[in-house]
Structure formats: structure tokens, C-alpha cells
């Protein structure tokens, strides 16, 4: 068994923006599939499917594994963790920025009248 | 998993003062980020921050003032991308201010993550079931194999 695709990362939001790629991920929640098996669910050509798979791969959403003579696509936890990291990033970003604001306001007179 | 990012803060200062910190470009730069904000509906501006190349973000937040009601509400679009004119982050930040006693309750909602969020949540839930199934299948097969040897 060999793990493929340790290339430069592509960004997860872009990877998920495409409905075909979302559908591929949904298919993979049911089972690990070969590219041919994925292509059977689409009207597009096998190379086109292969291109989507590659994008999902570099974004970290799926991994490709050689089992015997076949190459199987399977879900990869890493990409999904990245998405959560991005959302968590904003959460703590605002937390720290609003802390700055609170500190600045503390130094400010309480109201204009006083 | 969260549908949107929400924060609520209470300050001792009046909404007028808090509003100034949200809408004066120089004050904003001091607590939030460098910017060319102007308190005008439809005004397009940018916040400048640290790039995050792993997420396809070049550090420029592209914004447009969507709603502005003095001392009450301010919302702007919040878009980010790798710098080629495309945006993979398409969100909205909304501030609401409410007078509470002599102070102000300030709420922030940063929304637009929902779609991605719900989708990834769904995939993660279903996906991990498959992984567990995989592992169980593997174990059963190994057992069967061992049993076969005996």
C-alpha cells in the first residue's frame, strides 16, 4: 500500500466551491472508490473527474491509495480539520481584536457629558 | 459545530463613543487592522493583515459597507482570496450596538461560513462511519484469516 499525492496544498474553500467536487466527497462517504467508479456517477469524461480528484487531493480532502492494481480514493481527515482551523482562526481573531478595543475604551472617558 | 461566529461585549461607554471606534479609520487601525474605511453605504475598502497562504489568503480583506445606521448597526462584506481576483472566503461582518444602562452592548456576527460548515460537518459525520466500518471489516477479515490458518 502506498500513499500518493504529497504536493503543494491548494486551498480548501476553493476545492469545495465546485458542486461536482462536493458530490465526489459525498460519494466517498459511502465507500472508497476508484476514479473509474467515481466517473460512472458523472456525465463528464474520466480525465475531467481525475482533475477534480486531484484538486480535492491537494486540498487534503481525499487521499489516494494503491490496493493491488487499483488506485482508490478515500476521505482524508486532514482537509476537514483545516476547514475547522480556518473558522476557529476567525473566532480567536475577533476575540483578541475585541480585547484590544476593550483596552482602548477603558482609557476613554465614560461618556461625553461627564 | 458553529453556524456563525458571534461575540458579545459590554462596554461602559455610550453607543456614540463605541460607534466612533467602529467607524473612524484611524481608531479602527489601532484595535483592528490598517484600513481605508469610510462610513458610507457602498464604500469599498480593505483591511490589511497577515497572509495565510495555506488557506489561499493573501492578507487583504476586501470589504464593502452594506448597511450603516449611526450608533446602531454597521455591516460590511468580508472577502478574501489568493490575490488573483477570486474570493474563496465570502462572508459578512455585522456589528449591532445597543444602549444598556450608561454603557453599550456590542454584538458581532461574522457569518457566511454556514454552507461550508454544514457541508464539512455532514461529510465528517458520514465519513467517519465509513472509516469505522473499514476498520471493523479489516479486523473481521484478519480474524477469519487467522481462524482459517488453524
mmCIF file of C-alpha atoms in Angstrom:
data_model
loop_
_atom_site.group_PDB
_atom_site.id
_atom_site.type_symbol
_atom_site.label_atom_id
_atom_site.label_comp_id
_atom_site.label_asym_id
_atom_site.label_seq_id
_atom_site.Cartn_x
_atom_site.Cartn_y
_atom_site.Cartn_z
ATOM 1 C CA UNK A 1 0.000 0.000 0.000
ATOM 2 C CA UNK A 2 1.374 3.372 -0.982
ATOM 3 C CA UNK A 3 0.092 6.837 -0.173
ATOM 4 C CA UNK A 4 0.257 9.260 -3.081
ATOM 5 C CA UNK A 5 -0.041 12.991 -3.506
ATOM 6 C CA UNK A 6 2.080 14.942 -1.124
ATOM 7 C CA UNK A 7 2.088 18.014 -3.291
ATOM 8 C CA UNK A 8 1.713 21.689 -2.659
ATOM 9 C CA UNK A 9 -1.562 22.445 -0.909
ATOM 10 C CA UNK A 10 -4.470 24.040 -2.716
ATOM 11 C CA UNK A 11 -6.959 25.940 -0.666
ATOM 12 C CA UNK A 12 -9.916 24.094 0.859
ATOM 13 C CA UNK A 13 -12.595 26.726 0.204
ATOM 14 C CA UNK A 14 -11.815 26.779 -3.497
ATOM 15 C CA UNK A 15 -11.836 22.990 -3.569
ATOM 16 C CA UNK A 16 -15.292 22.851 -2.005
ATOM 17 C CA UNK A 17 -16.759 25.631 -4.142
ATOM 18 C CA UNK A 18 -17.463 23.251 -7.029
ATOM 19 C CA UNK A 19 -20.666 21.129 -6.877
ATOM 20 C CA UNK A 20 -19.051 18.168 -8.680
ATOM 21 C CA UNK A 21 -16.291 18.055 -6.104
ATOM 22 C CA UNK A 22 -18.810 18.211 -3.286
ATOM 23 C CA UNK A 23 -20.609 15.311 -4.896
ATOM 24 C CA UNK A 24 -17.397 13.308 -5.147
ATOM 25 C CA UNK A 25 -16.840 13.765 -1.409
ATOM 26 C CA UNK A 26 -20.407 12.691 -0.748
ATOM 27 C CA UNK A 27 -19.865 9.534 -2.822
ATOM 28 C CA UNK A 28 -16.740 8.776 -0.822
ATOM 29 C CA UNK A 29 -18.634 8.924 2.469
ATOM 30 C CA UNK A 30 -20.332 5.708 1.360
ATOM 31 C CA UNK A 31 -17.282 3.825 0.196
ATOM 32 C CA UNK A 32 -13.718 4.148 -1.017
ATOM 33 C CA UNK A 33 -13.837 4.298 -4.808
ATOM 34 C CA UNK A 34 -11.592 4.112 -7.851
ATOM 35 C CA UNK A 35 -11.607 7.072 -10.252
ATOM 36 C CA UNK A 36 -13.478 4.917 -12.770
ATOM 37 C CA UNK A 37 -16.144 4.121 -10.211
ATOM 38 C CA UNK A 38 -16.479 7.837 -9.409
ATOM 39 C CA UNK A 39 -16.672 8.699 -13.115
ATOM 40 C CA UNK A 40 -19.657 6.361 -13.539
ATOM 41 C CA UNK A 41 -21.684 8.846 -11.476
ATOM 42 C CA UNK A 42 -20.920 11.749 -13.798
ATOM 43 C CA UNK A 43 -21.571 12.802 -17.370
ATOM 44 C CA UNK A 44 -18.092 14.265 -17.651
ATOM 45 C CA UNK A 45 -15.031 12.483 -19.029
ATOM 46 C CA UNK A 46 -12.709 10.427 -16.870
ATOM 47 C CA UNK A 47 -9.848 12.981 -17.230
ATOM 48 C CA UNK A 48 -12.232 15.707 -16.041
ATOM 49 C CA UNK A 49 -13.146 13.610 -12.993
ATOM 50 C CA UNK A 50 -9.485 12.902 -12.455
ATOM 51 C CA UNK A 51 -8.778 16.644 -12.389
ATOM 52 C CA UNK A 52 -11.408 17.207 -9.685
ATOM 53 C CA UNK A 53 -9.963 14.339 -7.677
ATOM 54 C CA UNK A 54 -6.527 15.913 -7.935
ATOM 55 C CA UNK A 55 -7.819 19.249 -6.611
ATOM 56 C CA UNK A 56 -9.533 17.510 -3.687
ATOM 57 C CA UNK A 57 -6.319 15.632 -3.081
ATOM 58 C CA UNK A 58 -4.067 18.682 -2.950
ATOM 59 C CA UNK A 59 -6.582 20.438 -0.678
ATOM 60 C CA UNK A 60 -6.233 17.476 1.669
ATOM 61 C CA UNK A 61 -9.818 16.246 1.490
ATOM 62 C CA UNK A 62 -9.026 12.885 -0.049
ATOM 63 C CA UNK A 63 -6.097 10.506 -0.209
ATOM 64 C CA UNK A 64 -5.255 8.015 -2.927
ATOM 65 C CA UNK A 65 -4.180 4.534 -2.044
ATOM 66 C CA UNK A 66 -2.913 1.742 -4.254
ATOM 67 C CA UNK A 67 -4.606 -1.523 -3.414
ATOM 68 C CA UNK A 68 -3.428 -4.274 -5.701
ATOM 69 C CA UNK A 69 -3.567 -2.872 -9.209
ATOM 70 C CA UNK A 70 -6.271 -0.352 -8.446
ATOM 71 C CA UNK A 71 -5.983 3.177 -7.121
ATOM 72 C CA UNK A 72 -8.661 4.006 -4.571
ATOM 73 C CA UNK A 73 -9.805 7.435 -3.417
ATOM 74 C CA UNK A 74 -10.766 7.773 0.199
ATOM 75 C CA UNK A 75 -11.678 10.620 2.537
ATOM 76 C CA UNK A 76 -8.817 12.211 4.386
ATOM 77 C CA UNK A 77 -9.414 13.786 7.760
ATOM 78 C CA UNK A 78 -6.667 16.409 7.330
ATOM 79 C CA UNK A 79 -8.584 18.620 4.895
ATOM 80 C CA UNK A 80 -11.634 18.719 7.085
ATOM 81 C CA UNK A 81 -9.547 19.658 10.091
ATOM 82 C CA UNK A 82 -8.087 22.547 8.082
ATOM 83 C CA UNK A 83 -11.570 23.915 7.457
ATOM 84 C CA UNK A 84 -12.277 23.915 11.151
ATOM 85 C CA UNK A 85 -8.924 25.579 11.799
ATOM 86 C CA UNK A 86 -9.904 28.401 9.445
ATOM 87 C CA UNK A 87 -13.184 29.020 11.267
ATOM 88 C CA UNK A 88 -11.504 28.734 14.661
ATOM 89 C CA UNK A 89 -8.933 31.222 13.402
ATOM 90 C CA UNK A 90 -11.603 33.875 12.913
ATOM 91 C CA UNK A 91 -13.185 33.098 16.226
ATOM 92 C CA UNK A 92 -9.974 33.761 18.130
ATOM 93 C CA UNK A 93 -9.087 36.627 15.784
ATOM 94 C CA UNK A 94 -12.197 38.560 16.851
ATOM 95 C CA UNK A 95 -11.693 37.616 20.465
ATOM 96 C CA UNK A 96 -8.250 39.184 20.504
ATOM 97 C CA UNK A 97 -9.269 42.240 18.448
ATOM 98 C CA UNK A 98 -12.236 42.955 20.692
ATOM 99 C CA UNK A 99 -9.893 42.687 23.646
ATOM 100 C CA UNK A 100 -7.831 45.471 22.058
ATOM 101 C CA UNK A 101 -10.968 47.531 21.682
ATOM 102 C CA UNK A 102 -11.935 46.956 25.318
ATOM 103 C CA UNK A 103 -8.487 48.107 26.444
ATOM 104 C CA UNK A 104 -8.690 51.246 24.318
ATOM 105 C CA UNK A 105 -12.173 52.045 25.543
ATOM 106 C CA UNK A 106 -11.086 51.614 29.141
ATOM 107 C CA UNK A 107 -8.740 54.536 28.660
ATOM 108 C CA UNK A 108 -11.579 56.575 27.167
ATOM 109 C CA UNK A 109 -13.837 58.834 29.287
ATOM 110 C CA UNK A 110 -17.090 57.054 30.157
ATOM 111 C CA UNK A 111 -19.379 59.469 28.392
ATOM 112 C CA UNK A 112 -19.178 62.762 26.602
ATOM 113 C CA UNK A 113 -21.306 64.537 29.186
ATOM 114 C CA UNK A 114 -19.094 63.704 32.145
ATOM 115 C CA UNK B 1 -20.288 22.901 15.009
ATOM 116 C CA UNK B 2 -20.890 26.631 14.912
ATOM 117 C CA UNK B 3 -23.116 28.162 12.220
ATOM 118 C CA UNK B 4 -21.609 31.626 12.579
ATOM 119 C CA UNK B 5 -19.074 33.389 14.723
ATOM 120 C CA UNK B 6 -20.756 35.514 17.386
ATOM 121 C CA UNK B 7 -19.291 37.689 20.075
ATOM 122 C CA UNK B 8 -20.996 39.969 22.563
ATOM 123 C CA UNK B 9 -19.182 42.575 24.608
ATOM 124 C CA UNK B 10 -20.423 45.142 27.077
ATOM 125 C CA UNK B 11 -18.600 48.439 27.448
ATOM 126 C CA UNK B 12 -19.025 51.240 29.970
ATOM 127 C CA UNK B 13 -19.024 53.849 27.203
ATOM 128 C CA UNK B 14 -22.046 55.156 25.330
ATOM 129 C CA UNK B 15 -23.000 53.806 21.869
ATOM 130 C CA UNK B 16 -21.782 57.117 20.375
ATOM 131 C CA UNK B 17 -18.267 56.519 21.651
ATOM 132 C CA UNK B 18 -18.186 52.830 20.693
ATOM 133 C CA UNK B 19 -19.534 53.788 17.269
ATOM 134 C CA UNK B 20 -16.585 56.109 16.760
ATOM 135 C CA UNK B 21 -14.168 53.252 17.398
ATOM 136 C CA UNK B 22 -16.008 51.163 14.797
ATOM 137 C CA UNK B 23 -16.168 53.818 12.095
ATOM 138 C CA UNK B 24 -13.164 56.117 12.461
ATOM 139 C CA UNK B 25 -10.460 54.718 10.198
ATOM 140 C CA UNK B 26 -7.558 55.766 12.463
ATOM 141 C CA UNK B 27 -9.182 54.361 15.599
ATOM 142 C CA UNK B 28 -10.092 51.147 13.734
ATOM 143 C CA UNK B 29 -6.481 50.749 12.681
ATOM 144 C CA UNK B 30 -5.429 50.915 16.326
ATOM 145 C CA UNK B 31 -7.520 47.987 17.536
ATOM 146 C CA UNK B 32 -8.463 46.043 14.390
ATOM 147 C CA UNK B 33 -6.401 46.433 11.221
ATOM 148 C CA UNK B 34 -5.000 49.012 8.848
ATOM 149 C CA UNK B 35 -7.818 50.114 6.561
ATOM 150 C CA UNK B 36 -9.321 52.768 4.312
ATOM 151 C CA UNK B 37 -12.783 52.570 5.788
ATOM 152 C CA UNK B 38 -15.298 55.378 5.342
ATOM 153 C CA UNK B 39 -18.706 55.400 6.995
ATOM 154 C CA UNK B 40 -20.664 55.458 3.730
ATOM 155 C CA UNK B 41 -23.009 52.824 2.372
ATOM 156 C CA UNK B 42 -21.495 51.242 -0.738
ATOM 157 C CA UNK B 43 -17.964 52.388 0.127
ATOM 158 C CA UNK B 44 -15.401 49.776 -0.862
ATOM 159 C CA UNK B 45 -12.383 49.387 1.370
ATOM 160 C CA UNK B 46 -9.719 46.977 2.521
ATOM 161 C CA UNK B 47 -8.318 45.674 5.771
ATOM 162 C CA UNK B 48 -4.675 44.650 5.614
ATOM 163 C CA UNK B 49 -3.467 41.728 7.668
ATOM 164 C CA UNK B 50 -1.137 38.718 7.687
ATOM 165 C CA UNK B 51 -1.290 36.457 4.611
ATOM 166 C CA UNK B 52 -2.237 32.808 5.211
ATOM 167 C CA UNK B 53 -1.043 31.042 2.065
ATOM 168 C CA UNK B 54 -2.169 27.601 3.293
ATOM 169 C CA UNK B 55 -5.727 28.860 3.089
ATOM 170 C CA UNK B 56 -5.333 30.775 -0.162
ATOM 171 C CA UNK B 57 -5.490 34.120 1.615
ATOM 172 C CA UNK B 58 -3.145 36.961 0.614
ATOM 173 C CA UNK B 59 -3.806 39.107 3.685
ATOM 174 C CA UNK B 60 -6.142 41.632 2.039
ATOM 175 C CA UNK B 61 -9.720 41.628 3.270
ATOM 176 C CA UNK B 62 -11.951 43.167 0.597
ATOM 177 C CA UNK B 63 -14.967 44.888 2.082
ATOM 178 C CA UNK B 64 -17.971 46.941 1.115
ATOM 179 C CA UNK B 65 -20.238 48.796 3.520
ATOM 180 C CA UNK B 66 -23.622 47.090 3.196
ATOM 181 C CA UNK B 67 -25.616 48.726 5.965
ATOM 182 C CA UNK B 68 -24.926 51.703 8.130
ATOM 183 C CA UNK B 69 -27.237 53.167 10.767
ATOM 184 C CA UNK B 70 -25.333 55.555 13.043
ATOM 185 C CA UNK B 71 -24.745 54.245 16.556
ATOM 186 C CA UNK B 72 -26.956 51.195 15.892
ATOM 187 C CA UNK B 73 -25.781 48.949 13.099
ATOM 188 C CA UNK B 74 -22.890 48.506 10.708
ATOM 189 C CA UNK B 75 -22.311 45.641 8.328
ATOM 190 C CA UNK B 76 -19.738 45.028 5.642
ATOM 191 C CA UNK B 77 -18.863 42.221 3.310
ATOM 192 C CA UNK B 78 -15.648 40.421 4.210
ATOM 193 C CA UNK B 79 -13.999 38.676 1.283
ATOM 194 C CA UNK B 80 -10.611 37.102 0.926
ATOM 195 C CA UNK B 81 -8.697 35.204 -1.702
ATOM 196 C CA UNK B 82 -5.260 34.295 -3.011
ATOM 197 C CA UNK B 83 -4.814 37.655 -4.764
ATOM 198 C CA UNK B 84 -5.831 36.684 -8.311
ATOM 199 C CA UNK B 85 -9.188 38.461 -8.096
ATOM 200 C CA UNK B 86 -11.094 35.376 -6.948
ATOM 201 C CA UNK B 87 -12.563 35.065 -3.470
ATOM 202 C CA UNK B 88 -12.783 31.790 -1.634
ATOM 203 C CA UNK B 89 -13.817 33.470 1.603
ATOM 204 C CA UNK B 90 -17.128 35.234 1.123
ATOM 205 C CA UNK B 91 -18.516 36.359 4.446
ATOM 206 C CA UNK B 92 -20.242 39.302 6.143
ATOM 207 C CA UNK B 93 -19.387 41.032 9.410
ATOM 208 C CA UNK B 94 -22.272 42.730 11.214
ATOM 209 C CA UNK B 95 -21.983 44.973 14.257
ATOM 210 C CA UNK B 96 -25.002 45.955 16.343
ATOM 211 C CA UNK B 97 -24.946 48.388 19.239
ATOM 212 C CA UNK B 98 -27.497 48.725 21.978
ATOM 213 C CA UNK B 99 -27.522 51.129 24.911
ATOM 214 C CA UNK B 100 -27.524 49.194 28.181
ATOM 215 C CA UNK B 101 -27.757 51.470 31.211
ATOM 216 C CA UNK B 102 -24.987 54.015 30.686
ATOM 217 C CA UNK B 103 -22.972 51.604 28.576
ATOM 218 C CA UNK B 104 -23.213 49.688 25.328
ATOM 219 C CA UNK B 105 -23.746 46.119 24.367
ATOM 220 C CA UNK B 106 -21.797 45.456 21.204
ATOM 221 C CA UNK B 107 -22.549 42.353 19.167
ATOM 222 C CA UNK B 108 -20.528 40.993 16.303
ATOM 223 C CA UNK B 109 -21.738 38.329 13.949
ATOM 224 C CA UNK B 110 -19.375 37.019 11.311
ATOM 225 C CA UNK B 111 -21.481 34.881 9.010
ATOM 226 C CA UNK B 112 -21.118 33.108 5.705
ATOM 227 C CA UNK B 113 -19.265 30.042 6.943
ATOM 228 C CA UNK B 114 -22.536 28.158 7.328
ATOM 229 C CA UNK B 115 -22.617 26.482 3.953
ATOM 230 C CA UNK B 116 -19.057 25.184 4.189
ATOM 231 C CA UNK B 117 -19.565 24.376 7.806
ATOM 232 C CA UNK B 118 -22.721 22.343 7.346
ATOM 233 C CA UNK B 119 -21.212 20.527 4.401
ATOM 234 C CA UNK B 120 -17.973 19.571 6.120
ATOM 235 C CA UNK B 121 -19.892 18.573 9.227
ATOM 236 C CA UNK B 122 -22.096 16.308 7.161
ATOM 237 C CA UNK B 123 -19.140 14.743 5.364
ATOM 238 C CA UNK B 124 -17.202 14.269 8.571
ATOM 239 C CA UNK B 125 -20.102 12.506 10.242
ATOM 240 C CA UNK B 126 -20.767 10.167 7.346
ATOM 241 C CA UNK B 127 -17.109 9.766 6.519
ATOM 242 C CA UNK B 128 -16.050 8.596 9.927
ATOM 243 C CA UNK B 129 -18.718 5.932 9.883
ATOM 244 C CA UNK B 130 -17.061 4.538 6.763
ATOM 245 C CA UNK B 131 -13.677 4.621 8.465
ATOM 246 C CA UNK B 132 -15.028 2.727 11.418
ATOM 247 C CA UNK B 133 -16.714 0.260 9.082
ATOM 248 C CA UNK B 134 -13.377 -0.140 7.267
ATOM 249 C CA UNK B 135 -11.555 -0.890 10.467
ATOM 250 C CA UNK B 136 -14.157 -3.376 11.651
ATOM 251 C CA UNK B 137 -14.169 -5.114 8.256
ATOM 252 C CA UNK B 138 -10.389 -5.344 8.376
ATOM 253 C CA UNK B 139 -10.468 -6.851 11.855
ATOM 254 C CA UNK B 140 -13.106 -9.386 10.884
ATOM 255 C CA UNK B 141 -11.117 -10.387 7.815
ATOM 256 C CA UNK B 142 -7.925 -10.756 9.851
ATOM 257 C CA UNK B 143 -9.738 -12.884 12.386
ATOM 258 C CA UNK B 144 -11.225 -15.024 9.643
ATOM 259 C CA UNK B 145 -7.767 -15.375 8.111
ATOM 260 C CA UNK B 146 -6.249 -16.446 11.426
ATOM 261 C CA UNK B 147 -9.109 -18.833 12.071
ATOM 262 C CA UNK B 148 -8.523 -20.254 8.597
ATOM 263 C CA UNK B 149 -4.879 -20.996 9.449
ATOM 264 C CA UNK B 150 -5.782 -23.096 12.462
#
